Every structure is written in structure tokens, then in C-alpha cells.
mmCIF file of C-alpha atoms and ligand atoms in Angstrom:
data_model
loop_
_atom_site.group_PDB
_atom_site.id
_atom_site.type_symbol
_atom_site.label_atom_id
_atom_site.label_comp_id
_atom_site.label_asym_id
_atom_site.label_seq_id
_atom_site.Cartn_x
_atom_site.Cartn_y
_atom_site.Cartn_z
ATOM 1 C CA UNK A 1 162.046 77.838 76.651
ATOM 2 C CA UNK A 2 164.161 81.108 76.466
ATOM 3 C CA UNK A 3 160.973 83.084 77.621
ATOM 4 C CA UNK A 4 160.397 81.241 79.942
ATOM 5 C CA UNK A 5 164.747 81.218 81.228
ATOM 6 C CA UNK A 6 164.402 84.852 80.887
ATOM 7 C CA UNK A 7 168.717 84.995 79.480
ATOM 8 C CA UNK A 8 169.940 82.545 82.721
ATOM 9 C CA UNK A 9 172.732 80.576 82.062
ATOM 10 C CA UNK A 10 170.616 76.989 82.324
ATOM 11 C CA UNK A 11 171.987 73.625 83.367
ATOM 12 C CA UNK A 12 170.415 70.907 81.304
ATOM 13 C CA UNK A 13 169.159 67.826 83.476
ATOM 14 C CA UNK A 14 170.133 64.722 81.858
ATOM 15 C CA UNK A 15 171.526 62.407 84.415
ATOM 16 C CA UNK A 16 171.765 61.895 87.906
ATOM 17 C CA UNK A 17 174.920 63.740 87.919
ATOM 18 C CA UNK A 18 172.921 67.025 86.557
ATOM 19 C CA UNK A 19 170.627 66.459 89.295
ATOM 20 C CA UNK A 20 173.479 66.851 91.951
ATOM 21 C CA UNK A 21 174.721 69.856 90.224
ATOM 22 C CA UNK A 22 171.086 71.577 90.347
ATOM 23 C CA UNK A 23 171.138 71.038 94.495
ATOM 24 C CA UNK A 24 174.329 72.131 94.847
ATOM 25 C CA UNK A 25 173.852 75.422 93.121
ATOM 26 C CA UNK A 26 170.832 75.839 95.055
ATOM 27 C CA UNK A 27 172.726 75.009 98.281
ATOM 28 C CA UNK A 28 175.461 77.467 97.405
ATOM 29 C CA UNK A 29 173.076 80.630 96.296
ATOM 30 C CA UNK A 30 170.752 80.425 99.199
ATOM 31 C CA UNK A 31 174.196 80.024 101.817
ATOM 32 C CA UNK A 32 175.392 83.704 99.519
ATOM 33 C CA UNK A 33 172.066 85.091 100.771
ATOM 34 C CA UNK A 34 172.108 84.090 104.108
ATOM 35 C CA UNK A 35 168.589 81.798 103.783
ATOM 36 C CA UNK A 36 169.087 79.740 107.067
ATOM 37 C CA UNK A 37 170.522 75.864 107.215
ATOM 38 C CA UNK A 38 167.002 74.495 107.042
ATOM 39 C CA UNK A 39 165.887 76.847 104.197
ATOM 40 C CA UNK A 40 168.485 76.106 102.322
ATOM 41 C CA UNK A 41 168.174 72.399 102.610
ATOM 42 C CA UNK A 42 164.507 72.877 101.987
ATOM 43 C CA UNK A 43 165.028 74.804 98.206
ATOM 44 C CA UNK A 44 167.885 71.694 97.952
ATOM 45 C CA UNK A 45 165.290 69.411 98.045
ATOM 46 C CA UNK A 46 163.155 71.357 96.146
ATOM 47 C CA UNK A 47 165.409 71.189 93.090
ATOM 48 C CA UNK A 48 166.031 67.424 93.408
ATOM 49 C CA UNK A 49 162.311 66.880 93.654
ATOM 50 C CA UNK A 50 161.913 69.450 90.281
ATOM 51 C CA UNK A 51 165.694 68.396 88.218
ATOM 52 C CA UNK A 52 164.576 64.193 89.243
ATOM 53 C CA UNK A 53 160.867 64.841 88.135
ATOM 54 C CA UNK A 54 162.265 66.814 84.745
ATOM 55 C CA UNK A 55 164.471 63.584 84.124
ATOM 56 C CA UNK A 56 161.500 61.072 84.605
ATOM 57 C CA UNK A 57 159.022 63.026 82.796
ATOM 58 C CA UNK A 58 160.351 65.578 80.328
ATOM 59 C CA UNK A 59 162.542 66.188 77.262
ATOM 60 C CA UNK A 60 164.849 68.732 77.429
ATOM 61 C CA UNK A 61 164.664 69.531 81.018
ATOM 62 C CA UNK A 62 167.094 72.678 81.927
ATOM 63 C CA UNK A 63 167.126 74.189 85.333
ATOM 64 C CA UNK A 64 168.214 77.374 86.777
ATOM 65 C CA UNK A 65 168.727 79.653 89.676
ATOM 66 C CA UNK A 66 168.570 82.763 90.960
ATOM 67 C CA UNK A 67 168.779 85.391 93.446
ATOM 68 C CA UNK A 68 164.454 87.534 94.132
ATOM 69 C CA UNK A 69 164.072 90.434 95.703
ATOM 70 C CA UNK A 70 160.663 91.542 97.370
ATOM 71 C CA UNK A 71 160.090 94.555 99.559
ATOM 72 C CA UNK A 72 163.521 94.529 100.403
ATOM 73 C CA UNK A 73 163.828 90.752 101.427
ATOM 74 C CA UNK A 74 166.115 88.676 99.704
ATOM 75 C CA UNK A 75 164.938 85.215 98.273
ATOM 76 C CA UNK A 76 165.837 81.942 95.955
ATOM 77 C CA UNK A 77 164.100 81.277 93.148
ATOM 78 C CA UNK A 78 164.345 77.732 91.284
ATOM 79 C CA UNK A 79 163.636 77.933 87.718
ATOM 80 C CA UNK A 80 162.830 74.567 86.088
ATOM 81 C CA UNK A 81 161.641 74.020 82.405
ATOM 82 C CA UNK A 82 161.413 71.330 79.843
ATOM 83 C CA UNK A 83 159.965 70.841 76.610
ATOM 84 C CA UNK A 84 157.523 67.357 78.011
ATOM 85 C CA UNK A 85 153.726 66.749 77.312
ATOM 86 C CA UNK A 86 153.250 69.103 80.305
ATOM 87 C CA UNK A 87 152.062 67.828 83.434
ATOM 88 C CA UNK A 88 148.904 66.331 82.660
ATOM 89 C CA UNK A 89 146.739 67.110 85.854
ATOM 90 C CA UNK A 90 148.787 69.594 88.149
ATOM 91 C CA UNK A 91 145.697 69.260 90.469
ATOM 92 C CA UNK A 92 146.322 65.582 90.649
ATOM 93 C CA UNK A 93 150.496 65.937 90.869
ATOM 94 C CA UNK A 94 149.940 68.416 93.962
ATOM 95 C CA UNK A 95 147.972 65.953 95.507
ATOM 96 C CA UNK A 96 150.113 63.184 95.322
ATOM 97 C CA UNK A 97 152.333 61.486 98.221
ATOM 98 C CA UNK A 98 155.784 60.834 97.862
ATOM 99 C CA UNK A 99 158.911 61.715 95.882
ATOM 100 C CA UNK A 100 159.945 61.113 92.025
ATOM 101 C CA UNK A 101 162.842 59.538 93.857
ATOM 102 C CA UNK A 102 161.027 57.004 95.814
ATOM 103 C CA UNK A 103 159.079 56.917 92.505
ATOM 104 C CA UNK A 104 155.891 57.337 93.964
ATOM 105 C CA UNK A 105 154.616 60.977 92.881
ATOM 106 C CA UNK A 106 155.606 63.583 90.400
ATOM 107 C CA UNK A 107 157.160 65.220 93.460
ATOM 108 C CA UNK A 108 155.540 68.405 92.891
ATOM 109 C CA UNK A 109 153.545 68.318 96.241
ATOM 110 C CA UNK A 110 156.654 68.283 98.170
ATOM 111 C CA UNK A 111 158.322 71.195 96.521
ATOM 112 C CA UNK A 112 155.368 72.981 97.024
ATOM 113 C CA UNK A 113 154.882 72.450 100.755
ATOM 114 C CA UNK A 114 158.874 73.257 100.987
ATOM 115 C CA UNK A 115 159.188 76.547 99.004
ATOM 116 C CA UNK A 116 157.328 79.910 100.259
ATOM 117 C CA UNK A 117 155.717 80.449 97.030
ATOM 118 C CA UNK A 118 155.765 78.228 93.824
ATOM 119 C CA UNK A 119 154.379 79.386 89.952
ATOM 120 C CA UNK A 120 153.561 76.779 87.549
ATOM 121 C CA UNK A 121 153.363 77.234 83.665
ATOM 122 C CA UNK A 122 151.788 74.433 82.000
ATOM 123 C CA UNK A 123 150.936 74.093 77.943
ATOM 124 C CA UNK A 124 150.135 71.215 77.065
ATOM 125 C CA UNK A 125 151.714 68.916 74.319
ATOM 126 C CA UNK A 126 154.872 72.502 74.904
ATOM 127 C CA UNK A 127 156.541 71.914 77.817
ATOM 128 C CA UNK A 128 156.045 72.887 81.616
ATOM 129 C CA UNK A 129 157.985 75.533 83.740
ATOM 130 C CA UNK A 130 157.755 75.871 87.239
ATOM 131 C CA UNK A 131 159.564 78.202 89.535
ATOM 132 C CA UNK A 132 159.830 77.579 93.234
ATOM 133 C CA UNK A 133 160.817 80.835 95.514
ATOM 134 C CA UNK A 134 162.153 80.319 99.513
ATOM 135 C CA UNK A 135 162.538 83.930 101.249
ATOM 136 C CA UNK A 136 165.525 84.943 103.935
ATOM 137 C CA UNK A 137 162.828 86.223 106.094
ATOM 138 C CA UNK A 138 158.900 86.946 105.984
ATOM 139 C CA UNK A 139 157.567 88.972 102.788
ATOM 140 C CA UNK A 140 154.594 91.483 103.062
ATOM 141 C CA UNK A 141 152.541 89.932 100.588
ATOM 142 C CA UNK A 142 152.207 86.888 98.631
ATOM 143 C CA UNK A 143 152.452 86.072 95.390
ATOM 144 C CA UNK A 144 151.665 83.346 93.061
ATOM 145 C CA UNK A 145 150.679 82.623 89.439
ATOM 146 C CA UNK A 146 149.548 79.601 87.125
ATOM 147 C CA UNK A 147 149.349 79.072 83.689
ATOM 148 C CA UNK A 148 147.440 76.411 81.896
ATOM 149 C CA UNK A 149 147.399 75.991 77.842
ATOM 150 C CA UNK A 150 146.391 73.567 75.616
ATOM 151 C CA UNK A 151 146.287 73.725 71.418
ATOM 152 C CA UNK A 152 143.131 72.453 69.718
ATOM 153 C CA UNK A 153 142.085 68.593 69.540
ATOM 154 C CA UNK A 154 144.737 66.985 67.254
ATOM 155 C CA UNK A 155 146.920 70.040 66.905
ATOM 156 C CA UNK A 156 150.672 70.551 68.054
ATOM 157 C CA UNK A 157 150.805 74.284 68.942
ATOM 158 C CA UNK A 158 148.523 76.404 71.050
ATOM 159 C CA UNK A 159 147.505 79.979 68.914
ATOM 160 C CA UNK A 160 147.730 81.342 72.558
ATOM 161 C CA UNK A 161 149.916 82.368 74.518
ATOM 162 C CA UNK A 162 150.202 84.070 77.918
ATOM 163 C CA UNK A 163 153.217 85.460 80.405
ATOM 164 C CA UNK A 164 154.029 87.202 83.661
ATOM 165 C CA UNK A 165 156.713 89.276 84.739
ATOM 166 C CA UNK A 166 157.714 90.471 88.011
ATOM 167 C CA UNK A 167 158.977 93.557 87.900
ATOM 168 C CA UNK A 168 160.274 95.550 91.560
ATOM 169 C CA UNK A 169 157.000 94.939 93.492
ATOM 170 C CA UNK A 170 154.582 94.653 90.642
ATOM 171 C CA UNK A 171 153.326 91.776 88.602
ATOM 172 C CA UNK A 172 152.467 92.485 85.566
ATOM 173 C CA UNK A 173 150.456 89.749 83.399
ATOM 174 C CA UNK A 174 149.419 88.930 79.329
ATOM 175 C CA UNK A 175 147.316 86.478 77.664
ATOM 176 C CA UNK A 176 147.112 86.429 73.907
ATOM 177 C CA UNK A 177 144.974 85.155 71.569
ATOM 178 C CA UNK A 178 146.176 84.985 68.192
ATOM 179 C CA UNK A 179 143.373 84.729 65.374
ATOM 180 C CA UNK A 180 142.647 81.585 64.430
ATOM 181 C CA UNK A 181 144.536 78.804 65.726
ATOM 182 C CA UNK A 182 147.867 76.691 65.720
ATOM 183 C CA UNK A 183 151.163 77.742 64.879
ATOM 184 C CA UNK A 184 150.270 81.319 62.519
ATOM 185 C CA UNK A 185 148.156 82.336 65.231
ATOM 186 C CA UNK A 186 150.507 81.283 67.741
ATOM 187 C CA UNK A 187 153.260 83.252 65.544
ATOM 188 C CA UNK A 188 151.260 86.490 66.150
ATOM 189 C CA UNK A 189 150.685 86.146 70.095
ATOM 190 C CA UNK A 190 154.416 84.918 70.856
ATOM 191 C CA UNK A 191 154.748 87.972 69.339
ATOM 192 C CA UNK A 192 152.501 90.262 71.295
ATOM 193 C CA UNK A 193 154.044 88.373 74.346
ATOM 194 C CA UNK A 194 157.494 89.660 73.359
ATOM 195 C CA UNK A 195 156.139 93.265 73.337
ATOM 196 C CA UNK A 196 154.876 92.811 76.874
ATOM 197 C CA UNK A 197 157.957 91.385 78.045
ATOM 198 C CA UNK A 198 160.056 94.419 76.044
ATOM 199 C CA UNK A 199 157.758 96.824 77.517
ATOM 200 C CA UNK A 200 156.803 95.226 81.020
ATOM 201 C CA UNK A 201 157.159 98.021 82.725
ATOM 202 C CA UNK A 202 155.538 100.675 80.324
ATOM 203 C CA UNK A 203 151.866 101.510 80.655
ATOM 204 C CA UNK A 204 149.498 98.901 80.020
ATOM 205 C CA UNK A 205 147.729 100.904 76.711
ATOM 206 C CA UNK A 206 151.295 101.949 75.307
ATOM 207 C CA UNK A 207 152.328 98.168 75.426
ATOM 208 C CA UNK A 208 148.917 97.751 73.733
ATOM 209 C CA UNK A 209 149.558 100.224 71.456
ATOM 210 C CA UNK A 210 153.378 99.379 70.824
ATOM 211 C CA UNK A 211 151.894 95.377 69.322
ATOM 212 C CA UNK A 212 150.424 97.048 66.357
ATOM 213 C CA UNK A 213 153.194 97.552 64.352
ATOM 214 C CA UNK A 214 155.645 94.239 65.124
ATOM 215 C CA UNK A 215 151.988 92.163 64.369
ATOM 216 C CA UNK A 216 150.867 94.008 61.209
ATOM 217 C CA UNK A 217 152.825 91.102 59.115
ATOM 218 C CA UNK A 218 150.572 88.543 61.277
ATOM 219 C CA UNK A 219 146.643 87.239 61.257
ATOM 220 C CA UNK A 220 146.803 89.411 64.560
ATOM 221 C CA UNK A 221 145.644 88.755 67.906
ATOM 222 C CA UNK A 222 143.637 89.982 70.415
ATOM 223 C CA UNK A 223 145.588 90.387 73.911
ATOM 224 C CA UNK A 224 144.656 92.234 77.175
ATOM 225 C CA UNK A 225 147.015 93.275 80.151
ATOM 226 C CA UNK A 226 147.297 93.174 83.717
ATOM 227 C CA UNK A 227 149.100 94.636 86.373
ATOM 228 C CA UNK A 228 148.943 94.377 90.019
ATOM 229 C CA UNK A 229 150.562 96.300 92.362
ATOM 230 C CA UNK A 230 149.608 94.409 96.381
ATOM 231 C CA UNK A 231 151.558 98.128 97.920
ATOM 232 C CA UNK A 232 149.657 100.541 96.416
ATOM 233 C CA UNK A 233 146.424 97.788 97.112
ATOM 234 C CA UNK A 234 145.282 98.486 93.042
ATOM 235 C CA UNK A 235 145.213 96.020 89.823
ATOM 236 C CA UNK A 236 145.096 97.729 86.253
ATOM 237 C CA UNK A 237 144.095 96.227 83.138
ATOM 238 C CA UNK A 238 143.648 97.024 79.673
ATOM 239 C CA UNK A 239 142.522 94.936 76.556
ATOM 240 C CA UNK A 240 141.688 94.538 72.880
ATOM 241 C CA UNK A 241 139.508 91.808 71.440
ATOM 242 C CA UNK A 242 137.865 89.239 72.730
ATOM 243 C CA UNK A 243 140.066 88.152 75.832
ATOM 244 C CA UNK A 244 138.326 87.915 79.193
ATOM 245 C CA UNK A 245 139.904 89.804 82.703
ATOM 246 C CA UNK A 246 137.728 88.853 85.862
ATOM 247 C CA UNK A 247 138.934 89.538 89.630
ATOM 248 C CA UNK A 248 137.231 86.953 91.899
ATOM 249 C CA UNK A 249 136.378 87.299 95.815
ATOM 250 C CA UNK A 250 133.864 85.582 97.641
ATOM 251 C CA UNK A 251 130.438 86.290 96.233
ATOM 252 C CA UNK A 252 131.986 89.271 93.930
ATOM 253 C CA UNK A 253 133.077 89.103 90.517
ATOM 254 C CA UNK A 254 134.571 92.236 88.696
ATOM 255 C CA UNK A 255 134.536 92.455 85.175
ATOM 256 C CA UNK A 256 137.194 94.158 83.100
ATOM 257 C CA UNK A 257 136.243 96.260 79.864
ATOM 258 C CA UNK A 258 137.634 95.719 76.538
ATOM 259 C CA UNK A 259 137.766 98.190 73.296
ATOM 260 C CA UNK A 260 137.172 96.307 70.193
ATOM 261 C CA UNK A 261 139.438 95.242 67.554
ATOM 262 C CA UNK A 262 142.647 93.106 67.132
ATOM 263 C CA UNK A 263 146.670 94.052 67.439
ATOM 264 C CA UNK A 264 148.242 94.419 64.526
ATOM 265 C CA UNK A 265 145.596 96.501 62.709
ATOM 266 C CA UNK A 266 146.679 98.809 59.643
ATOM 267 C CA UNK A 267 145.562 102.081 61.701
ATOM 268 C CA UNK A 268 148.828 102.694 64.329
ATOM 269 C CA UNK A 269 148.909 104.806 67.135
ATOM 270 C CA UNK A 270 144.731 103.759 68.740
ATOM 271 C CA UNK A 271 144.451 104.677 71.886
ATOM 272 C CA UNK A 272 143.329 102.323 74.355
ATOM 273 C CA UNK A 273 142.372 103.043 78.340
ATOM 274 C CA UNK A 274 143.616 101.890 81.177
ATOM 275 C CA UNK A 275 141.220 100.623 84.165
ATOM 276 C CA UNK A 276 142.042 100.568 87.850
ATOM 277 C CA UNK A 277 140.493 98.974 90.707
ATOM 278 C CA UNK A 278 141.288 98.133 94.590
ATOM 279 C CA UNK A 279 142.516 94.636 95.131
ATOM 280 C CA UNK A 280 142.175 93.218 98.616
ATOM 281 C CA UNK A 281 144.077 90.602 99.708
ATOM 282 C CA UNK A 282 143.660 87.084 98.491
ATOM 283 C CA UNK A 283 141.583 88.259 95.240
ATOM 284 C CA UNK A 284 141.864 86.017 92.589
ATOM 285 C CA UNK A 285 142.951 87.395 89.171
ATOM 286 C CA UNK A 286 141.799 85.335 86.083
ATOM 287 C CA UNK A 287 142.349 85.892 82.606
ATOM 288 C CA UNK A 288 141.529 83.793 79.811
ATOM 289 C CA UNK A 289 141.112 83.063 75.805
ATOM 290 C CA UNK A 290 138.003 82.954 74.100
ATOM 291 C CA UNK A 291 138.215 79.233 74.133
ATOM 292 C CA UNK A 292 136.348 79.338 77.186
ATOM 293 C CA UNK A 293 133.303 80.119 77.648
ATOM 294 C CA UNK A 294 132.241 83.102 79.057
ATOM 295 C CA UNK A 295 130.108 81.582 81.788
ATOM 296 C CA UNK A 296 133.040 81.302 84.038
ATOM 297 C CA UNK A 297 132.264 82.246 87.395
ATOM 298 C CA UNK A 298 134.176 81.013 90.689
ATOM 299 C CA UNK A 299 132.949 83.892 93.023
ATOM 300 C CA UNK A 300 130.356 81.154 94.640
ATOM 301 C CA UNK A 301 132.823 78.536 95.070
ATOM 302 C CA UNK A 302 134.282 79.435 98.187
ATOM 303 C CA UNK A 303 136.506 76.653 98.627
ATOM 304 C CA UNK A 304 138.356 76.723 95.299
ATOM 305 C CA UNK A 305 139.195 80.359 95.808
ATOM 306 C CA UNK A 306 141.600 79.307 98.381
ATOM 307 C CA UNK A 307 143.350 76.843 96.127
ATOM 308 C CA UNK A 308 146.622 77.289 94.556
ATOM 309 C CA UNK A 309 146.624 79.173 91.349
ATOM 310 C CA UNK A 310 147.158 76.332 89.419
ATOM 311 C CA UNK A 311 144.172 74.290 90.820
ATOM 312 C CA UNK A 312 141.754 77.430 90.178
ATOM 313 C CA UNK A 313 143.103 77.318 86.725
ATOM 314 C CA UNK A 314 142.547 73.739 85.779
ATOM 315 C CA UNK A 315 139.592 73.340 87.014
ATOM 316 C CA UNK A 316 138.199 76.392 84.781
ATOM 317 C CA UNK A 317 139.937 74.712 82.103
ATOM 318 C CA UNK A 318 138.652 71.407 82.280
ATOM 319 C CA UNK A 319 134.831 72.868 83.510
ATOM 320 C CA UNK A 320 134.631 76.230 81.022
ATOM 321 C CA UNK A 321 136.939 75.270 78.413
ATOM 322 C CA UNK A 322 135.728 74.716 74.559
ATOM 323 C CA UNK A 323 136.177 71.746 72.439
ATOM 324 C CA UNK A 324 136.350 73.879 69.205
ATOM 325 C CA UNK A 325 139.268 75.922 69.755
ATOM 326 C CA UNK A 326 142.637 76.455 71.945
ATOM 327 C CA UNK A 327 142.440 77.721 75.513
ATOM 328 C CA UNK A 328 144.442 79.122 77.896
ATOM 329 C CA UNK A 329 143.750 80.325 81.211
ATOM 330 C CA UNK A 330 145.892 82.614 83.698
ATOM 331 C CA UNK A 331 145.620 82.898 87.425
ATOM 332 C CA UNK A 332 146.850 85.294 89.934
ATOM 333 C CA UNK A 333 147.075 85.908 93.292
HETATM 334 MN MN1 MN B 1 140.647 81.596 70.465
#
């Protein structure tokens, strides 16, 4: 929950009266911004839809809000986590009709057709957090990412772990697999994920290099890293272990390379490589644990490609993931 708050003062949703609060702060940041009347009310409903849905479904839901900034256009950005089961199909939820306050849906499709850009991060049996953004005007380029996690069969914790941080105008992107699985392994890729957030702005093999000695009291893990920058048109990437890095377009798949080994190793101060390629607009950037399979391949499935993150990343879940250990699976576009 604090990674995912990133230090915000949050407002915990326990009653109608919290929900209230959440629109009105909404109401009054995007009116400080100058987001027009309608935008505004749009990102108001936005946070009912996400506060009332937190309230219904979750434990511990907190909420938050805060002023974006993209290529010098100014934006809201709603912030809601809780600690619930996590939103069992987000496919399904998006889907739905309705409002959690008509009681029909989860009310997740509305707050997606109302905000500009929405990010979900979903581990299930952890919690869910999902951040909603509404811009003053028009932004160059769009940007969206999902999140989907879920521990082993009969286990609490997930030994993965993944993050993204947006940092001026790049993205930059981690998933983590610690050895093993449940909560030690988990212990040593929270850990790597801390690095990356420490370091998100450092090159991608020094933030590889920097989990090495914080992880050398752990099992270890095997992480790689991503950044993608839509102005200069390029994505980087750089790994260690067995984690898989794959950018999608129609009928093209590009594989990233990985050096072998695992953070947290005795011998400090490897060096590691950092790979660049072009992006084009609208690639798909998927990551994911070695509790998928490595036969994931979307590039011929033209359709899903133009799904929401979040859709592109169940569905690998649910069609690539393993039975035998804990997955996770990032998506970016
Ligand atoms: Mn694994």
C-alpha cells in the first residue's frame, strides 16, 4: 500500500461520508488546474465510482489525489488502493453496465470511459490499485499500464512482484521474480522493487547492478527493467534471470535478451547491458515471471492488441500462466 501511495497523504474510505470527501477533493484539484466544468465533474464521478466500489469490495480502501504533468499539460490523477481479494476478472468488471451505486457493476467501466487514461494494479488475494488520470487539454501520447499477480495455489503472498514509475516523460517499468515462492521470495523482489523505485531514473544496468548488495541477505531474485521513452520513439530494457521482456505489434514480436544469473549474488559490481529499440505507436510492452510459459505470443491476435492493458494482461494470465508456481504479468502501452 505505501508503494503503491507513493508518500500521499491518503484518505481512508470507510463510509459514505469518506466517499463525499474523495469527490470533493477531486472537484477542488481539477478547478486549481483549470480542467474544465465537465472534466472536472467527470474525475468527480470517477472517484465516487472508485471510493463506492473500494467500500463494497475492499478492506482498507484509501484514496488519493494529485496534480500529473505530461509534455507540459497539466492533469488529475485519482489514486485508489485497498488491501481486497483484488478484482477477480478486470476483463469482466470493464465490461460491466452500471454503477457500484446503482449496485449493478463494479463501476470500473464507467471510470474508465470518463478518465483520459486509467492504470490498474491487480494481485490477487493483496489488494488492487487503480489510478485514473483526466488531462486540461490533449497530451501527445498515451499512456497506460496493467498489472496482474497472483501467489501460488493455496498460498497468501505472491514471490513476485512488479512496479512502474513515471518519471518526466518516461515510464520506466520492473517485474521481479524472487526465487522460490511466497513470502521469502516475495521478501527479496519487494526488495529489488524498492531499488527500482530509489533509482528510477538511473540507468537500467546500474539499477541492476545497485540490487546486488540490499538482496545478498535474500534467496535472490531474478528481475529485468524497462523503460520507454514515446519522445525520443525508443524502449530500453535490461535483465537478469529468467524474466521474460517481449514488445508486441501486429504480426511482430521482439524479444529482449537476458544475461544469466540472479540479484543478490556474492560477486558485486557485474556488469549488465542495456538494449534499445524503436517503439512505434500503440506497441504493446509485456513483461512477465517465469510462471508463464514461454509460449506467449499475442502478435497474431490482432484484436486483443487493441485492448486495454489490463485485458491483454489477463488474458495471458489466465491462457499462459502455470499452475506450479506464482505469476505475474505487466503490460504497457
Ligand atoms: Mn517464478
Amino acid at each position: 500500500m505505501t508503494e503503491w501511495l507513493q508518500g500521499a497523504e491518503p484518505l481512508p474510505i470507510l463510509d459514505q461520508a469518506s466517499v463525499s470527501l474523495a469527490r470533493e477533493q477531486v472537484r477542488r484539484l481539477s478547478a486549481q488546474l483549470g480542467l474544465s466544468t465537465t472534466a472536472a465533474e467527470s474525475m468527480a464521478v470517477v472517484a465516487t465510482e472508485l471510493a463506492q466500489n473500494q467500500l463494497v469490495h475492499a478492506r482498507q480502501g484509501t484514496f488519493t489525489t494529485h496534480k500529473v504533468e505530461r509534455a507540459g499539460v497539466v492533469g488529475v490523477e485519482i489514486v485508489a488502493a485497498d488491501r481486497g481479494a483484488g478484482i477477480a476478472s478486470p476483463t469482466r468488471a470493464l465490461e460491466e453496465h452500471g454503477s457500484t451505486a446503482g449496485g449493478l457493476g463494479s463501476g470500473l467501466a464507467g471510470a474508465r470511459r470518463l478518465s483520459d487514461e486509467i492504470d490498474f494494479d491487480v494481485r490477487h488475494g493483496e489488494g488492487t490499485c487503480i489510478r485514473a488520470r483526466k488531462w486540461q487539454r490533449p497530451v501527445p501520447w498515451r499512456s497506460e499500464v496493467a498489472i496482474i499477480g497472483r501467489p501460488l495455489a493455496n498460498e497468501d503472498v505472491s514471490g513476485d512482484d512488479a512496479a512502474f514509475f513515471r518519471l518526466g516523460e518516461t515510464l520506466t517499468l520492473g517485474v521481479a521474480d524472487g526465487l522460490g515462492h511466497g513470502p521469502e521470495a516475495r521478501e527479496a523482489s519487494a526488495r529489488a522493487i524498492a531499488v527500482l523505485k530509489e533509482s528510477s531514473s538511473s540507468r537500467l544496468e546500474d539499477i541492476l547492478r545497485e540490487c546486488d548488495a540490499p538482496l545478498f541477505e535474500t534467496r535472490g531474485t531474478v528481475m529485468a527493467v524497462a523503460r520507454i521513452d514515446p519522445k525520443a520513439q525508443l524502449v530500453e530494457h535490461a535483465c537478469v534471470g529468467n524474466v521474460q521482456a517481449r514488445l508486441y505489434r501486429p504480426r511482430e514480436t521482439q524479444r529482449f535478451a537476458s544475461h544469466p544469473g540472479v540479484l543478490g549474488a556474492p560477486k558485486q559490481g557485474r556488469r549488465f547491458r542495456t538494449e534499445t529499440f524503436p517503439l512505434q505507436t500503440n506497441d504493446v510492452l509485456v513483461m512477465f515471471s517465469d510462471g508463464l510459459s514461454t509460449k506467449v505470443d499475442i502478435s497474431e491476435e490482432l484484436l486483443l492488441l487493441w485492448q486495454h492493458p489490463i485485458v491483454i494482461a489477463e488474458h495471458i494470465l489466465n491462457r499462459f500462466g502455470q499452475s506450479h508456481d506464482d505469476a505475474i504479468v505487466l503490460v504497457a502501452r
